[in-house]
PDB file of C-alpha atoms in Angstrom:
ATOM      1  CA  UNK A   4      27.406  15.778  77.658  1.00 54.00           C
ATOM      2  CA  UNK A   5      24.302  17.700  78.889  1.00 54.00           C
ATOM      3  CA  UNK A   6      24.162  19.791  75.713  1.00 45.00           C
ATOM      4  CA  UNK A   7      24.282  16.415  73.809  1.00 41.00           C
ATOM      5  CA  UNK A   8      21.597  14.942  76.145  1.00 44.00           C
ATOM      6  CA  UNK A   9      19.180  18.335  75.587  1.00 42.00           C
ATOM      7  CA  UNK A  10      19.699  18.234  72.252  1.00 42.00           C
ATOM      8  CA  UNK A  11      18.751  14.621  71.873  1.00 46.00           C
ATOM      9  CA  UNK A  12      15.657  15.267  74.064  1.00 42.00           C
ATOM     10  CA  UNK A  13      14.693  18.389  72.101  1.00 45.00           C
ATOM     11  CA  UNK A  14      14.609  16.181  68.602  1.00 44.00           C
ATOM     12  CA  UNK A  15      12.569  13.602  70.226  1.00 43.00           C
ATOM     13  CA  UNK A  16      10.018  16.186  71.645  1.00 45.00           C
ATOM     14  CA  UNK A  17       9.999  17.781  68.498  1.00 46.00           C
ATOM     15  CA  UNK A  18       9.288  14.128  66.415  1.00 48.00           C
ATOM     16  CA  UNK A  19       6.318  13.726  68.783  1.00 44.00           C
ATOM     17  CA  UNK A  20       4.962  17.028  68.432  1.00 46.00           C
ATOM     18  CA  UNK A  21       5.074  16.231  64.639  1.00 49.00           C
ATOM     19  CA  UNK A  22       3.696  12.987  65.006  1.00 45.00           C
ATOM     20  CA  UNK A  23       0.739  14.616  66.893  1.00 45.00           C
ATOM     21  CA  UNK A  24      -0.165  16.776  64.574  1.00 51.00           C
ATOM     22  CA  UNK A  25      -0.157  14.551  61.533  1.00 56.00           C
ATOM     23  CA  UNK A  26      -1.726  11.636  63.641  1.00 70.00           C
ATOM     24  CA  UNK A  27      -4.569  10.233  61.793  1.00 79.00           C
ATOM     25  CA  UNK A  28      -7.954  11.815  63.812  1.00 92.00           C
ATOM     26  CA  UNK A  29     -10.971   9.717  64.522  1.00 94.00           C
ATOM     27  CA  UNK A  30     -14.180  12.164  64.348  1.00 95.00           C
ATOM     28  CA  UNK A  31     -18.105  12.291  63.781  1.00 94.00           C
ATOM     29  CA  UNK A  32     -19.034  14.164  60.549  1.00 90.00           C
ATOM     30  CA  UNK A  33     -21.156  17.006  62.295  1.00 90.00           C
ATOM     31  CA  UNK A  34     -18.091  17.490  65.186  1.00 92.00           C
ATOM     32  CA  UNK A  35     -15.852  17.880  62.031  1.00 91.00           C
ATOM     33  CA  UNK A  36     -17.854  20.783  60.574  1.00 85.00           C
ATOM     34  CA  UNK A  37     -18.667  22.345  63.820  1.00 88.00           C
ATOM     35  CA  UNK A  38     -15.170  22.540  64.752  1.00 92.00           C
ATOM     36  CA  UNK A  39     -13.343  22.784  61.634  1.00 91.00           C
ATOM     37  CA  UNK A  40     -10.476  24.758  62.059  1.00 93.00           C
ATOM     38  CA  UNK A  41      -8.828  22.093  64.229  1.00 95.00           C
ATOM     39  CA  UNK A  42      -9.264  19.518  61.760  1.00 95.00           C
ATOM     40  CA  UNK A  43      -7.746  21.733  58.876  1.00 95.00           C
ATOM     41  CA  UNK A  44      -4.798  20.171  57.276  1.00 95.00           C
ATOM     42  CA  UNK A  45      -5.402  16.817  58.985  1.00 95.00           C
ATOM     43  CA  UNK A  46      -6.069  13.196  58.342  1.00 96.00           C
ATOM     44  CA  UNK A  47      -9.287  12.382  59.548  1.00 96.00           C
ATOM     45  CA  UNK A  48     -11.684   9.387  59.461  1.00 96.00           C
ATOM     46  CA  UNK A  49     -15.402   9.839  59.752  1.00 94.00           C
ATOM     47  CA  UNK A  50     -18.582   7.826  58.491  1.00 94.00           C
ATOM     48  CA  UNK A  51     -21.009  10.240  56.380  1.00 91.00           C
ATOM     49  CA  UNK A  52     -23.418   9.850  53.739  1.00 91.00           C
ATOM     50  CA  UNK A  53     -22.506  10.650  50.420  1.00 87.00           C
ATOM     51  CA  UNK A  54     -25.288  11.598  47.357  1.00 87.00           C
ATOM     52  CA  UNK A  55     -23.771  12.205  43.977  1.00 84.00           C
ATOM     53  CA  UNK A  56     -25.700  12.450  40.992  1.00 84.00           C
ATOM     54  CA  UNK A  57     -24.340  13.664  36.963  1.00 80.00           C
ATOM     55  CA  UNK A  58     -21.471  16.084  37.902  1.00 75.00           C
ATOM     56  CA  UNK A  59     -22.144  16.693  41.692  1.00 77.00           C
ATOM     57  CA  UNK A  60     -21.826  15.316  44.909  1.00 77.00           C
ATOM     58  CA  UNK A  61     -21.362  15.690  48.149  1.00 80.00           C
ATOM     59  CA  UNK A  62     -21.247  14.371  51.964  1.00 84.00           C
ATOM     60  CA  UNK A  63     -23.637  15.220  54.536  1.00 87.00           C
ATOM     61  CA  UNK A  64     -25.420  13.554  58.097  1.00 90.00           C
ATOM     62  CA  UNK A  65     -29.084  14.523  58.752  1.00 89.00           C
ATOM     63  CA  UNK A  66     -28.375  15.799  61.898  1.00 87.00           C
ATOM     64  CA  UNK A  67     -26.120  19.080  60.696  1.00 85.00           C
ATOM     65  CA  UNK A  68     -27.329  19.252  56.974  1.00 74.00           C
ATOM     66  CA  UNK A  69     -29.139  22.341  57.220  1.00 66.00           C
ATOM     67  CA  UNK A  70     -27.053  24.295  59.304  1.00 56.00           C
ATOM     68  CA  UNK A  71     -24.821  26.651  57.188  1.00 48.00           C
ATOM     69  CA  UNK A  72     -24.469  24.866  54.250  1.00 49.00           C
ATOM     70  CA  UNK A  73     -22.450  22.045  56.049  1.00 49.00           C
ATOM     71  CA  UNK A  74     -21.439  19.689  53.318  1.00 54.00           C
ATOM     72  CA  UNK A  75     -17.869  19.277  52.766  1.00 54.00           C
ATOM     73  CA  UNK A  76     -17.370  18.844  48.624  1.00 52.00           C
ATOM     74  CA  UNK A  77     -15.971  15.276  47.595  1.00 53.00           C
ATOM     75  CA  UNK A  78     -13.621  17.663  45.465  1.00 51.00           C
ATOM     76  CA  UNK A  79     -10.084  16.339  43.811  1.00 48.00           C
ATOM     77  CA  UNK A  80     -10.967  12.606  44.981  1.00 54.00           C
ATOM     78  CA  UNK A  81      -7.851  10.549  45.372  1.00 53.00           C
ATOM     79  CA  UNK A  82      -8.565   6.907  45.587  1.00 61.00           C
ATOM     80  CA  UNK A  83      -6.934   3.728  46.267  1.00 63.00           C
ATOM     81  CA  UNK A  84      -7.632   0.268  44.568  1.00 67.00           C
ATOM     82  CA  UNK A  85      -9.206  -1.597  47.317  1.00 63.00           C
ATOM     83  CA  UNK A  86     -11.053   1.850  47.851  1.00 65.00           C
ATOM     84  CA  UNK A  87     -12.158   2.085  44.267  1.00 68.00           C
ATOM     85  CA  UNK A  88     -13.512  -1.322  44.567  1.00 68.00           C
ATOM     86  CA  UNK A  89     -15.546  -0.472  47.775  1.00 68.00           C
ATOM     87  CA  UNK A  90     -17.226   2.889  45.746  1.00 72.00           C
ATOM     88  CA  UNK A  91     -17.590   0.321  42.551  1.00 71.00           C
ATOM     89  CA  UNK A  92     -20.786  -1.832  44.606  1.00 66.00           C
ATOM     90  CA  UNK A  93     -22.861   1.965  44.066  1.00 68.00           C
ATOM     91  CA  UNK A  94     -24.693   2.873  40.951  1.00 64.00           C
ATOM     92  CA  UNK A  95     -22.325   4.818  38.621  1.00 73.00           C
ATOM     93  CA  UNK A  96     -25.004   7.418  37.689  1.00 82.00           C
ATOM     94  CA  UNK A  97     -26.900   8.993  41.004  1.00 89.00           C
ATOM     95  CA  UNK A  98     -27.414   7.140  44.304  1.00 90.00           C
ATOM     96  CA  UNK A  99     -27.263   7.694  47.952  1.00 92.00           C
ATOM     97  CA  UNK A 100     -24.822   5.184  50.266  1.00 92.00           C
ATOM     98  CA  UNK A 101     -22.987   5.606  53.590  1.00 93.00           C
ATOM     99  CA  UNK A 102     -19.478   5.132  53.838  1.00 92.00           C
ATOM    100  CA  UNK A 103     -16.668   4.906  56.204  1.00 93.00           C
ATOM    101  CA  UNK A 104     -13.679   7.844  54.510  1.00 92.00           C
ATOM    102  CA  UNK A 105     -10.137   8.900  55.772  1.00 92.00           C
ATOM    103  CA  UNK A 106      -8.446  11.751  54.168  1.00 90.00           C
ATOM    104  CA  UNK A 107      -7.315  15.436  54.338  1.00 90.00           C
ATOM    105  CA  UNK A 108      -9.885  17.914  55.387  1.00 91.00           C
ATOM    106  CA  UNK A 109      -9.354  21.442  53.931  1.00 89.00           C
ATOM    107  CA  UNK A 110     -11.074  24.388  55.099  1.00 88.00           C
ATOM    108  CA  UNK A 111     -11.055  27.907  54.809  1.00 83.00           C
ATOM    109  CA  UNK A 112     -11.444  28.507  51.124  1.00 79.00           C
ATOM    110  CA  UNK A 113     -13.992  28.520  48.343  1.00 79.00           C
ATOM    111  CA  UNK A 114     -14.183  24.770  46.891  1.00 76.00           C
ATOM    112  CA  UNK A 115     -16.096  23.020  43.794  1.00 71.00           C
ATOM    113  CA  UNK A 116     -18.738  24.564  41.789  1.00 70.00           C
ATOM    114  CA  UNK A 117     -18.283  28.379  41.621  1.00 76.00           C
ATOM    115  CA  UNK A 118     -16.660  28.368  45.445  1.00 75.00           C
ATOM    116  CA  UNK A 119     -20.236  27.205  47.037  1.00 73.00           C
ATOM    117  CA  UNK A 120     -17.958  24.926  49.577  1.00 76.00           C
ATOM    118  CA  UNK A 121     -16.533  26.098  52.477  1.00 79.00           C
ATOM    119  CA  UNK A 122     -14.676  22.192  52.961  1.00 84.00           C
ATOM    120  CA  UNK A 123     -13.100  20.199  50.957  1.00 84.00           C
ATOM    121  CA  UNK A 124     -12.180  16.682  51.687  1.00 84.00           C
ATOM    122  CA  UNK A 125      -9.374  14.601  49.545  1.00 84.00           C
ATOM    123  CA  UNK A 126     -10.109  10.565  49.810  1.00 85.00           C
ATOM    124  CA  UNK A 127      -7.228   8.333  50.811  1.00 84.00           C
ATOM    125  CA  UNK A 128      -9.845   5.287  51.564  1.00 85.00           C
ATOM    126  CA  UNK A 129     -13.397   4.385  51.568  1.00 88.00           C
ATOM    127  CA  UNK A 130     -15.155   1.614  52.893  1.00 88.00           C
ATOM    128  CA  UNK A 131     -17.881  -0.079  54.763  1.00 90.00           C
ATOM    129  CA  UNK A 132     -20.285   1.105  51.758  1.00 89.00           C
ATOM    130  CA  UNK A 133     -23.784   0.638  52.323  1.00 92.00           C
ATOM    131  CA  UNK A 134     -26.094   1.522  49.236  1.00 91.00           C
ATOM    132  CA  UNK A 135     -29.050   3.227  50.264  1.00 93.00           C
ATOM    133  CA  UNK A 136     -30.616   4.187  47.653  1.00 91.00           C
ATOM    134  CA  UNK A 137     -29.598   3.599  43.750  1.00 89.00           C
ATOM    135  CA  UNK A 138     -30.539   6.306  40.733  1.00 88.00           C
ATOM    136  CA  UNK A 139     -32.569   9.281  41.095  1.00 86.00           C
ATOM    137  CA  UNK A 140     -36.047   8.982  43.338  1.00 89.00           C
ATOM    138  CA  UNK A 141     -38.646  11.124  43.899  1.00 92.00           C
ATOM    139  CA  UNK A 142     -37.549  14.082  46.467  1.00 91.00           C
ATOM    140  CA  UNK A 143     -40.205  12.689  48.937  1.00 95.00           C
ATOM    141  CA  UNK A 144     -38.713   8.942  48.716  1.00 94.00           C
ATOM    142  CA  UNK A 145     -35.300  10.116  48.904  1.00 91.00           C
ATOM    143  CA  UNK A 146     -36.343  12.627  52.017  1.00 92.00           C
ATOM    144  CA  UNK A 147     -37.636   9.273  53.885  1.00 94.00           C
ATOM    145  CA  UNK A 148     -34.760   6.985  52.938  1.00 94.00           C
ATOM    146  CA  UNK A 149     -32.415   9.631  54.291  1.00 92.00           C
ATOM    147  CA  UNK A 150     -34.283  10.082  57.511  1.00 92.00           C
ATOM    148  CA  UNK A 151     -34.475   6.449  57.886  1.00 93.00           C
ATOM    149  CA  UNK A 152     -30.864   4.931  56.999  1.00 94.00           C
ATOM    150  CA  UNK A 153     -28.423   7.999  56.480  1.00 93.00           C
ATOM    151  CA  UNK A 154     -25.841   9.404  58.874  1.00 91.00           C
ATOM    152  CA  UNK A 155     -27.570  10.853  61.770  1.00 89.00           C
ATOM    153  CA  UNK A 156     -31.060   9.121  60.749  1.00 88.00           C
ATOM    154  CA  UNK A 157     -33.136   7.002  62.940  1.00 88.00           C
ATOM    155  CA  UNK A 158     -31.413   3.475  61.874  1.00 86.00           C
ATOM    156  CA  UNK A 159     -28.282   4.850  60.522  1.00 84.00           C
ATOM    157  CA  UNK A 160     -26.272   2.010  58.468  1.00 81.00           C
TER     158      UNK A 160
END
């Protein structure tokens, strides 16, 4: 009887450990990049700014943007219908938006065009999209917009 009880307890603990490893984690974008190894392969949720144009896009926060190319490429995006509707509020060609995302974070490789990014993020869900800028703007104007409203900006939306 003790053997059966020990076996059941072991299975319950193994299941709980597996659920913990696979649990969704809420974090700040800069924290995700600062401690990337802790989040590798996990489903994470964070708020960020997404800047995109013709054949390029990346996510960032102003507070950690210039530290060692700390941007995570949206590479291999997977969208649900609801997430796609959320993203459709942004302009198609180019823009800057804030959004919340949930997906799987990967690190430790060379991702994106010519392996230029250390991280990739496979989007499962996106919501709470706030358009900061539609279309391409003068670089000075884009920096002003980012300083005010982007992730980590003075009045982040």
